[in-house]
Amino acid sequence: MIPIQLTIEGLYSYQERQKIDFENLTEAGLFGIFGSVGSGKSSILEAISFALYGETERLNARDKRTYNMMNLKSNKSYIEFDFINYENKKFRATREFSRNSKNFEDVKTPTVTFYEWKNENWIPLEHSNAEKIIGLSYANFKRTIIIPQGQFKEFLELGATDRTNMMKEIFSLQRFDLQNNVSVLNAKNRSELDQLEGQLKGFEEVNEEQISIQKDSLKIEQQKFEEIKIQFKKIEEKYQQLKNLKTDFESLKEKKSVFEKLNSQKINIDELEIKTELFDQVFRIFTPIITEKNKLQKEISEQQKNKETQFKNLQETEVQSENIKNKLLAIQPKFEALNQSKIQENDLNLILQMLKFSDEIETLKERTKNGSEKVKEVEANQKLIQNKIEELSKNTELLKPKKLDSNLLLNVGNWFSEKKRLAETLEIQSGKIESKKLEIGKIHEELKPFEINPETFKNDFKTQIETLENKKKILSEKRNHLEVQQKLTHFANELHDGKSCPLCGSLEHPNIVEFDDVNSELNEIQKQIQQLEIQKENIQKQSLEIEKILDRKKIFEEQLKSEEESLKQIQITIEEHLKNFSWAEFNAENQTDFEEKRQQSFTIEKQIDELNQQITLEQKKLDKERENLDNYNKFLEKFKLDEAKKEEQIKTNEANLKALPWFDYKEKTIIEVEETFTQLSKSNLETEQNYQQLIKEEKEISPKLAEQKTIVSQLEKRISELEKEISDNENILTKSLVENNFSDMNAVQNILLQEINVQETRNQIQQFRIQFEIVKNDILNLEAKLKDFSFDEQQFSETENQFKIFENDLKTANDSVIKIMTEIERLEKEFKKKEDLLKNLSQLQKRAENLKIMTNLFKGAGFVQYVSSIYLRQLCDHANVRFHRMTRNQLSLQLNENNDFEIIDYLNEGRSRSVKTLSGGQSFQVSLSLALALAESVQTNAQSEKNFFFIDEGFGTQDLESVNIVFETLMNLQKENRIVGIISHVEELKEKIPVSLHITKDEERGSLIEIV
C-alpha cells in the first residue's frame, strides 16, 4: 500500500481540517513526522487504521471509541484517505461520524464508504472490506504497514511460549496444533477399547472346553430322550383307544338330543315348503303377463305423445317447403340472364384496367421527359467537376518539388531539440554544483567557531571527557570520605551513656571521637562536581552539534561529487551529440535557418494536403454524379419499357371485350366506370348467391318432409299394433286365472305380496332334511358300533394321568436336548464373536500405542513450537542480512536449543552470548532487523512489490551512536525499494531526514501540520 493523501478533521487533537499530501513525501523515499509529545503524531496512524479497518490501537468498541476519538471542541469527525493498493489501483476510504446535538456524549455510528478511481471519477464500491482491497488483515497491517511504538524489542525479549503464540497468530500456525485432533482420536480409540473390553468380559466362560462339555451332555440327554419316547408310545396307543371310545359314547348322546329338536321342527318345515311352492307357481305364471301388460300400456302412452309432436313438425315443414318454391319461381328469370350479365361485368373490368393504363402511360411520358432533362444536367455537372479535379492535380504537382523530406526534417529537428535539452541540463547541473558548493561553504563557516580538526575532534573531545571523568572520580571519592566523616560526627553527637551504639551496640562510650565540621567542604566539592557535569554536557552537546554539521558536510560533499560526475557525463554527451550532425543542407550553429526552412516546408505540405483534400472532395462529387447518371438512365429505360407494356396490355384487353365496345367508354372517367362495375358485380353476386341458397334449402327440406311423413305413418301403425297386443294380453290373463282356479286378480296379488325368496327357502328346507337324515343315520351307526362296548370312566382317568406323566417326561427330556443344542449353538456363535472382538482389540491396542506416541509428540503444542522454531530460524536468516550489514559482520543472531535468541560474537572467536548483553544501539539494530524481517514475511502473502511502512518509535531513549545507527538503517531501507515514514520527537533525526512533517499543537486551533 502506498499512501497518496490523508484528510483529518475533528479527530483527537485535530480540530481544524488538516490535509497531508504524501506524494511529495513518498517521492523522497524517506520522510519523518516530528513534533513534541502529545502533538498528535501517532494520531495520523490511528486515523489511517480507523479509515481502513474501523479499528485503532488505543481504543476498542467498548471504550466508547467514537466519543473518545472525537475532538471535544468539534461536533463532527471526518477522515479521508487515498492510497494505491498492491494491484496499483487507486482507492479512497472515508469515515464520518457526528455528535448528537441533544446529547454531548452520544456520538453516532460512523458511516464508511470506499471508492475506486475509474475514468477520472471516484466510483463508490458496494463493500467496505479493506482486507479485500489491501490484501492484509488488520493484525498483519499493523505488523507490516505500521510498526507500533515500543514493539521492536518486545519480540526479541519475548519468552518461548509468548513468542510461539505470536508466531502462531501471525503465520496461522494453529493449523499445525494437532493436539486436540489427536486427543479426539485417542478418546475415540479409548472409548472403543473400553467398549470392547467390556464386551469381552461377557465372553470369559466362552471357550472350546465349555463347548466340548456341552456336547457330551447332549449325547446323554439324547439317549434318555429315546428311552422315554419308547415308553410314551405304548401308553399313547392305549390312551388313544379309550379316548376314542369316550368320544363315541358322548357323540351318541349328543346326536340323540339334536334329533329330538329336529323332529319337533319338521312340521313347520313341511308347511313352509307348501307355501313356497304355491308362491313359485303363481310368480312364474302371472308375473310375466302382468309385466308385459304394464310395459304395453306405458309404450302406447309414449307413442301417442310422440305422434302428436311429429304431426305438428310435419305441418311446419310443409309451410316452409311451399315458401321456398314460391321464391324460386320469382328469381328464376333473373338467374337465367346471369351469364350475359357476367360477360358485361368482365368487359367493364377490362375497360377499367384500360383506363388506368392510359392514365399511367401519360404519367410515364411526363417522367421520361423530366428524366431526360435531368440526365443532360448531370452530364454537364460531371464535366465541370472533371475539369476542376485536373486543375487541382496540376497545382499539387507544381508544389511537390518545393517540399523537403519529412524524415529529414524530423531527424534534424530531433537533433536540435536534444541539443537544447542537453544545454539546459548542463546549465541546471552547473547550478546544482554551485548550490552544493555554497552549502559546503556555509558548513565550513559553521565549523570555524569551534576551531577543531575534523579528523581528530572525536578523540580530542573524548580525551577532554576522560579528563573530566577522572577529576569527577577524585572529587567523588573525596566527597564520599567526607560524607562518612559527616555521618560519624552525627553518630558521635548522638551517643549518650546507657544508649546503645548504632554501630557496635555498646552501652558505654568512654572515648568519643571528635570530628571537624565538613559541611562547607562538601558543598564546595559538590559545586565542583556539578561544574564538571556541565562541562561534560557542553562538550557532548558540542560534539553532537559538530557531528551533525560534519554529517551534513559529508552528505553535501558526496552529493557534490555525484553532481560533478553527472556534469562530466553531460559534457561528454554534448560532444558526442555535436559529432552526430551530418546534414549538409543545414548549419549546426544556425537553428533559426533550419526552423525557417522547416516552416516553409510545413506550409507547402499544408497547401498540398489542402489541395489533396479538395481533389478527394471533388472526386467524391464526381463519383456521386456518375452514380446519379447511371440511376437516371436506368429509370428512363424502365419508364419506356413500362409505357410499351401498358400500351400492349390496352390492345390485348380491347381484343378480349365481348359485349361492350371500348369506344363507348374511352372518354369516361375511371370513377364512373368503377361505379357501374361495382353495382353490376354486386347484383350478379347477390342473384347467384340467393338462387344457390334457395336450391340448397329446397334440397334439404324435401327429404326432411318425406322423413316426417314416414315417421307419422309409422307411429300410427305402431299404436294400432300396441292396442291389439294389449287386447291379447287381457285374454291370456283371464285364461290363466281360470286355469289356476283364481276368481280374480286380488287372490294372485295377495300371494305375490309375500315376496318369498324361493331359492333361499328351498335351500333352507333342503339343508334341514339333509341334517335330519344325517343325524338319524349317525345314531343308527353309533348304536351298531357300540353294541358290544362299555365305557369305564375310572379306567380312562388313570390311563389319561399316565399319558400326561409320560408326555411331560418326554417334553422335559426334549426341552433338555433342545436347550443343550441351543446352548452349543450359542457358545459356538459367541466363540466366533469372541475371536472377532479379540482381533479388533489387538488392532485398537496397537493403535492406542501409536496414538500415545502422537500424543507425546503433539503434547503442550510441541509440534507448533517445532514449526514455530523453523519460522523463527527463517526470520533469523532474513534478519541477519541487515544485521550483518549494520554491525559490519561482527555480530549474528541465532536460536539456541531452547528457541531463545542469542548473539554470535565474531570478534570473540564466534562464541554465543545473551541478547541482553547487547548495547542500546546493537539491541535496536537487531530488534529492527527482526521487525523488518517479520514484516517482509507477512507482506510476501500480500503480493506487493514496492512496500511502505511507518516506524512509530521513541528514539529519545537512544544515545547519539544509536541515533546514527537508526539513520544508517533507514537509509539502507530506502535503497531496498522501501518507502519509510518515521514518527519521532528526536531533533537529531529531524535534521538528518530531508523531507518531513512538523506537527504543532495550538491551544485554540488544535494540532496543525506543516511540511518542512
mmCIF file of N, CA and C in Angstrom, residues 437-516:
data_model
loop_
_atom_site.group_PDB
_atom_site.id
_atom_site.type_symbol
_atom_site.label_atom_id
_atom_site.label_comp_id
_atom_site.label_asym_id
_atom_site.label_seq_id
_atom_site.Cartn_x
_atom_site.Cartn_y
_atom_site.Cartn_z
ATOM 1 N N LYS A 437 28.249 23.666 -3.529
ATOM 2 C CA LYS A 437 29.471 24.331 -3.058
ATOM 3 C C LYS A 437 29.134 25.411 -2.047
ATOM 4 N N LEU A 438 28.047 26.179 -2.308
ATOM 5 C CA LEU A 438 27.626 27.207 -1.355
ATOM 6 C C LEU A 438 27.260 26.580 -0.016
ATOM 7 N N GLU A 439 26.547 25.429 -0.072
ATOM 8 C CA GLU A 439 26.160 24.761 1.170
ATOM 9 C C GLU A 439 27.397 24.301 1.943
ATOM 10 N N ILE A 440 28.349 23.727 1.197
ATOM 11 C CA ILE A 440 29.588 23.259 1.857
ATOM 12 C C ILE A 440 30.330 24.447 2.455
ATOM 13 N N GLY A 441 30.318 25.584 1.719
ATOM 14 C CA GLY A 441 30.970 26.792 2.248
ATOM 15 C C GLY A 441 30.307 27.259 3.535
ATOM 16 N N LYS A 442 28.973 27.213 3.550
ATOM 17 C CA LYS A 442 28.251 27.605 4.775
ATOM 18 C C LYS A 442 28.626 26.696 5.939
ATOM 19 N N ILE A 443 28.754 25.393 5.629
ATOM 20 C CA ILE A 443 29.108 24.451 6.693
ATOM 21 C C ILE A 443 30.519 24.729 7.206
ATOM 22 N N HIS A 444 31.448 25.109 6.302
ATOM 23 C CA HIS A 444 32.805 25.499 6.735
ATOM 24 C C HIS A 444 32.727 26.684 7.690
ATOM 25 N N GLU A 445 31.865 27.653 7.351
ATOM 26 C CA GLU A 445 31.715 28.834 8.214
ATOM 27 C C GLU A 445 31.162 28.427 9.574
ATOM 28 N N GLU A 446 30.231 27.435 9.562
ATOM 29 C CA GLU A 446 29.659 26.987 10.836
ATOM 30 C C GLU A 446 30.723 26.308 11.700
ATOM 31 N N LEU A 447 31.703 25.649 11.062
ATOM 32 C CA LEU A 447 32.727 24.917 11.819
ATOM 33 C C LEU A 447 33.831 25.826 12.365
ATOM 34 N N LYS A 448 34.011 27.000 11.756
ATOM 35 C CA LYS A 448 35.114 27.880 12.165
ATOM 36 C C LYS A 448 35.088 28.248 13.633
ATOM 37 N N PRO A 449 33.903 28.612 14.203
ATOM 38 C CA PRO A 449 33.902 28.993 15.626
ATOM 39 C C PRO A 449 34.378 27.879 16.542
ATOM 40 N N PHE A 450 34.279 26.626 16.132
ATOM 41 C CA PHE A 450 34.670 25.520 17.012
ATOM 42 C C PHE A 450 36.180 25.293 17.033
ATOM 43 N N GLU A 451 36.864 25.778 15.982
ATOM 44 C CA GLU A 451 38.316 25.644 15.899
ATOM 45 C C GLU A 451 38.761 24.215 16.206
ATOM 46 N N ILE A 452 38.305 23.283 15.413
ATOM 47 C CA ILE A 452 38.617 21.869 15.638
ATOM 48 C C ILE A 452 39.262 21.292 14.391
ATOM 49 N N ASN A 453 39.895 20.130 14.616
ATOM 50 C CA ASN A 453 40.416 19.348 13.500
ATOM 51 C C ASN A 453 39.370 18.263 13.208
ATOM 52 N N PRO A 454 38.698 18.306 12.056
ATOM 53 C CA PRO A 454 37.611 17.340 11.773
ATOM 54 C C PRO A 454 38.061 15.886 11.876
ATOM 55 N N GLU A 455 39.368 15.641 11.658
ATOM 56 C CA GLU A 455 39.826 14.266 11.676
ATOM 57 C C GLU A 455 40.013 13.742 13.098
ATOM 58 N N THR A 456 40.395 14.652 14.029
ATOM 59 C CA THR A 456 40.753 14.173 15.386
ATOM 60 C C THR A 456 39.832 14.710 16.474
ATOM 61 N N PHE A 457 38.757 15.446 16.073
ATOM 62 C CA PHE A 457 37.975 16.129 17.109
ATOM 63 C C PHE A 457 37.309 15.123 18.063
ATOM 64 N N LYS A 458 36.915 13.957 17.564
ATOM 65 C CA LYS A 458 36.264 12.988 18.441
ATOM 66 C C LYS A 458 37.211 12.514 19.534
ATOM 67 N N ASN A 459 38.470 12.208 19.126
ATOM 68 C CA ASN A 459 39.451 11.775 20.138
ATOM 69 C C ASN A 459 39.784 12.915 21.097
ATOM 70 N N ASP A 460 39.833 14.163 20.564
ATOM 71 C CA ASP A 460 40.116 15.319 21.432
ATOM 72 C C ASP A 460 39.018 15.471 22.468
ATOM 73 N N PHE A 461 37.764 15.400 21.984
ATOM 74 C CA PHE A 461 36.636 15.534 22.921
ATOM 75 C C PHE A 461 36.598 14.366 23.905
ATOM 76 N N LYS A 462 36.946 13.171 23.392
ATOM 77 C CA LYS A 462 36.939 12.006 24.252
ATOM 78 C C LYS A 462 37.984 12.149 25.362
ATOM 79 N N THR A 463 39.174 12.731 24.978
ATOM 80 C CA THR A 463 40.251 12.962 25.972
ATOM 81 C C THR A 463 39.792 13.959 27.025
ATOM 82 N N GLN A 464 39.112 15.031 26.548
ATOM 83 C CA GLN A 464 38.622 16.048 27.496
ATOM 84 C C GLN A 464 37.614 15.426 28.463
ATOM 85 N N ILE A 465 36.703 14.591 27.903
ATOM 86 C CA ILE A 465 35.669 13.979 28.754
ATOM 87 C C ILE A 465 36.320 13.028 29.764
ATOM 88 N N GLU A 466 37.343 12.266 29.300
ATOM 89 C CA GLU A 466 38.017 11.347 30.215
ATOM 90 C C GLU A 466 38.725 12.107 31.335
ATOM 91 N N THR A 467 39.325 13.257 30.956
ATOM 92 C CA THR A 467 39.977 14.099 31.976
ATOM 93 C C THR A 467 38.966 14.568 33.003
ATOM 94 N N LEU A 468 37.791 15.025 32.486
ATOM 95 C CA LEU A 468 36.741 15.491 33.404
ATOM 96 C C LEU A 468 36.221 14.329 34.253
ATOM 97 N N GLU A 469 36.126 13.145 33.675
ATOM 98 C CA GLU A 469 35.639 11.984 34.428
ATOM 99 C C GLU A 469 36.616 11.646 35.553
ATOM 100 N N ASN A 470 37.948 11.736 35.224
ATOM 101 C CA ASN A 470 38.955 11.450 36.268
ATOM 102 C C ASN A 470 38.852 12.449 37.408
ATOM 103 N N LYS A 471 38.694 13.736 37.025
ATOM 104 C CA LYS A 471 38.542 14.755 38.077
ATOM 105 C C LYS A 471 37.293 14.488 38.895
ATOM 106 N N LYS A 472 36.223 14.131 38.171
ATOM 107 C CA LYS A 472 34.961 13.868 38.871
ATOM 108 C C LYS A 472 35.109 12.661 39.802
ATOM 109 N N LYS A 473 35.882 11.675 39.368
ATOM 110 C CA LYS A 473 36.070 10.474 40.180
ATOM 111 C C LYS A 473 36.829 10.802 41.469
ATOM 112 N N ILE A 474 37.908 11.642 41.316
ATOM 113 C CA ILE A 474 38.706 12.040 42.500
ATOM 114 C C ILE A 474 37.839 12.813 43.477
ATOM 115 N N LEU A 475 37.062 13.767 42.923
ATOM 116 C CA LEU A 475 36.182 14.565 43.777
ATOM 117 C C LEU A 475 35.118 13.695 44.433
ATOM 118 N N SER A 476 34.594 12.728 43.706
ATOM 119 C CA SER A 476 33.555 11.858 44.260
ATOM 120 C C SER A 476 34.095 11.030 45.408
ATOM 121 N N GLU A 477 35.343 10.522 45.258
ATOM 122 C CA GLU A 477 35.943 9.745 46.347
ATOM 123 C C GLU A 477 36.150 10.613 47.581
ATOM 124 N N LYS A 478 36.597 11.831 47.323
ATOM 125 C CA LYS A 478 36.798 12.752 48.451
ATOM 126 C C LYS A 478 35.467 13.089 49.100
ATOM 127 N N ARG A 479 34.405 13.246 48.238
ATOM 128 C CA ARG A 479 33.073 13.566 48.786
ATOM 129 C C ARG A 479 32.555 12.400 49.614
ATOM 130 N N ASN A 480 32.781 11.174 49.155
ATOM 131 C CA ASN A 480 32.322 10.004 49.901
ATOM 132 C C ASN A 480 33.012 9.923 51.267
ATOM 133 N N HIS A 481 34.329 10.222 51.271
ATOM 134 C CA HIS A 481 35.072 10.199 52.529
ATOM 135 C C HIS A 481 34.522 11.227 53.512
ATOM 136 N N LEU A 482 34.252 12.416 52.980
ATOM 137 C CA LEU A 482 33.718 13.473 53.839
ATOM 138 C C LEU A 482 32.309 13.143 54.311
ATOM 139 N N GLU A 483 31.520 12.494 53.480
ATOM 140 C CA GLU A 483 30.155 12.131 53.885
ATOM 141 C C GLU A 483 30.188 11.097 54.993
ATOM 142 N N VAL A 484 31.159 10.131 54.927
ATOM 143 C CA VAL A 484 31.295 9.147 56.005
ATOM 144 C C VAL A 484 31.685 9.845 57.300
ATOM 145 N N GLN A 485 32.620 10.790 57.150
ATOM 146 C CA GLN A 485 33.066 11.540 58.330
ATOM 147 C C GLN A 485 31.902 12.338 58.913
ATOM 148 N N GLN A 486 31.105 12.908 58.008
ATOM 149 C CA GLN A 486 29.941 13.693 58.470
ATOM 150 C C GLN A 486 28.962 12.803 59.216
ATOM 151 N N LYS A 487 28.756 11.578 58.720
ATOM 152 C CA LYS A 487 27.804 10.652 59.338
ATOM 153 C C LYS A 487 28.322 10.212 60.698
ATOM 154 N N LEU A 488 29.674 9.955 60.789
ATOM 155 C CA LEU A 488 30.255 9.555 62.071
ATOM 156 C C LEU A 488 30.122 10.665 63.106
ATOM 157 N N THR A 489 30.302 11.903 62.633
ATOM 158 C CA THR A 489 30.124 13.053 63.538
ATOM 159 C C THR A 489 28.715 13.076 64.087
ATOM 160 N N HIS A 490 27.759 12.785 63.222
ATOM 161 C CA HIS A 490 26.353 12.762 63.646
ATOM 162 C C HIS A 490 26.127 11.670 64.675
ATOM 163 N N PHE A 491 26.708 10.460 64.422
ATOM 164 C CA PHE A 491 26.550 9.367 65.367
ATOM 165 C C PHE A 491 27.206 9.704 66.707
ATOM 166 N N ALA A 492 28.428 10.325 66.608
ATOM 167 C CA ALA A 492 29.153 10.664 67.852
ATOM 168 C C ALA A 492 28.361 11.652 68.681
ATOM 169 N N ASN A 493 27.761 12.620 68.040
ATOM 170 C CA ASN A 493 26.965 13.610 68.761
ATOM 171 C C ASN A 493 25.730 12.990 69.393
ATOM 172 N N GLU A 494 25.252 11.904 68.834
ATOM 173 C CA GLU A 494 24.030 11.266 69.326
ATOM 174 C C GLU A 494 24.317 10.244 70.427
ATOM 175 N N LEU A 495 25.642 9.916 70.693
ATOM 176 C CA LEU A 495 25.964 8.907 71.691
ATOM 177 C C LEU A 495 25.781 9.468 73.098
ATOM 178 N N HIS A 496 25.136 8.675 73.986
ATOM 179 C CA HIS A 496 24.939 9.011 75.389
ATOM 180 C C HIS A 496 25.074 7.733 76.191
ATOM 181 N N ASP A 497 25.604 7.874 77.406
ATOM 182 C CA ASP A 497 25.746 6.683 78.243
ATOM 183 C C ASP A 497 24.396 6.029 78.482
ATOM 184 N N GLY A 498 24.401 4.718 78.416
ATOM 185 C CA GLY A 498 23.149 3.956 78.595
ATOM 186 C C GLY A 498 22.374 3.741 77.303
ATOM 187 N N LYS A 499 22.763 4.461 76.267
ATOM 188 C CA LYS A 499 22.097 4.299 74.956
ATOM 189 C C LYS A 499 23.025 3.541 74.023
ATOM 190 N N SER A 500 22.500 2.480 73.348
ATOM 191 C CA SER A 500 23.353 1.590 72.542
ATOM 192 C C SER A 500 23.898 2.316 71.331
ATOM 193 N N CYS A 501 25.136 1.928 70.997
ATOM 194 C CA CYS A 501 25.798 2.488 69.820
ATOM 195 C C CYS A 501 25.171 1.877 68.572
ATOM 196 N N PRO A 502 24.794 2.655 67.522
ATOM 197 C CA PRO A 502 24.171 2.096 66.302
ATOM 198 C C PRO A 502 25.152 1.262 65.489
ATOM 199 N N LEU A 503 26.487 1.386 65.804
ATOM 200 C CA LEU A 503 27.459 0.630 65.015
ATOM 201 C C LEU A 503 27.881 -0.655 65.725
ATOM 202 N N CYS A 504 28.231 -0.536 67.066
ATOM 203 C CA CYS A 504 28.735 -1.725 67.768
ATOM 204 C C CYS A 504 27.767 -2.243 68.816
ATOM 205 N N GLY A 505 26.785 -1.435 69.213
ATOM 206 C CA GLY A 505 25.781 -1.868 70.185
ATOM 207 C C GLY A 505 26.191 -1.656 71.637
ATOM 208 N N SER A 506 27.386 -1.106 71.885
ATOM 209 C CA SER A 506 27.865 -0.923 73.268
ATOM 210 C C SER A 506 27.047 0.158 73.953
ATOM 211 N N LEU A 507 26.875 -0.046 75.351
ATOM 212 C CA LEU A 507 26.108 0.955 76.121
ATOM 213 C C LEU A 507 27.034 1.991 76.757
ATOM 214 N N GLU A 508 28.387 1.712 76.757
ATOM 215 C CA GLU A 508 29.346 2.639 77.353
ATOM 216 C C GLU A 508 30.185 3.263 76.249
ATOM 217 N N HIS A 509 30.475 4.538 76.365
ATOM 218 C CA HIS A 509 31.202 5.268 75.327
ATOM 219 C C HIS A 509 32.297 6.097 76.009
ATOM 220 N N PRO A 510 33.434 5.430 76.401
ATOM 221 C CA PRO A 510 34.463 6.154 77.171
ATOM 222 C C PRO A 510 35.211 7.175 76.354
ATOM 223 N N ASN A 511 35.548 6.893 75.107
ATOM 224 C CA ASN A 511 36.350 7.797 74.258
ATOM 225 C C ASN A 511 35.606 8.108 72.967
ATOM 226 N N ILE A 512 34.822 9.144 72.981
ATOM 227 C CA ILE A 512 34.046 9.538 71.795
ATOM 228 C C ILE A 512 34.938 10.368 70.888
ATOM 229 N N VAL A 513 35.035 9.999 69.615
ATOM 230 C CA VAL A 513 35.895 10.685 68.647
ATOM 231 C C VAL A 513 35.269 12.030 68.311
ATOM 232 N N GLU A 514 36.124 12.982 68.137
ATOM 233 C CA GLU A 514 35.654 14.313 67.752
ATOM 234 C C GLU A 514 36.112 14.599 66.315
ATOM 235 N N PHE A 515 35.216 15.176 65.510
ATOM 236 C CA PHE A 515 35.491 15.493 64.106
ATOM 237 C C PHE A 515 35.239 16.966 63.849
ATOM 238 N N ASP A 516 36.001 17.489 62.834
ATOM 239 C CA ASP A 516 35.760 18.879 62.426
ATOM 240 C C ASP A 516 34.521 18.951 61.540
#
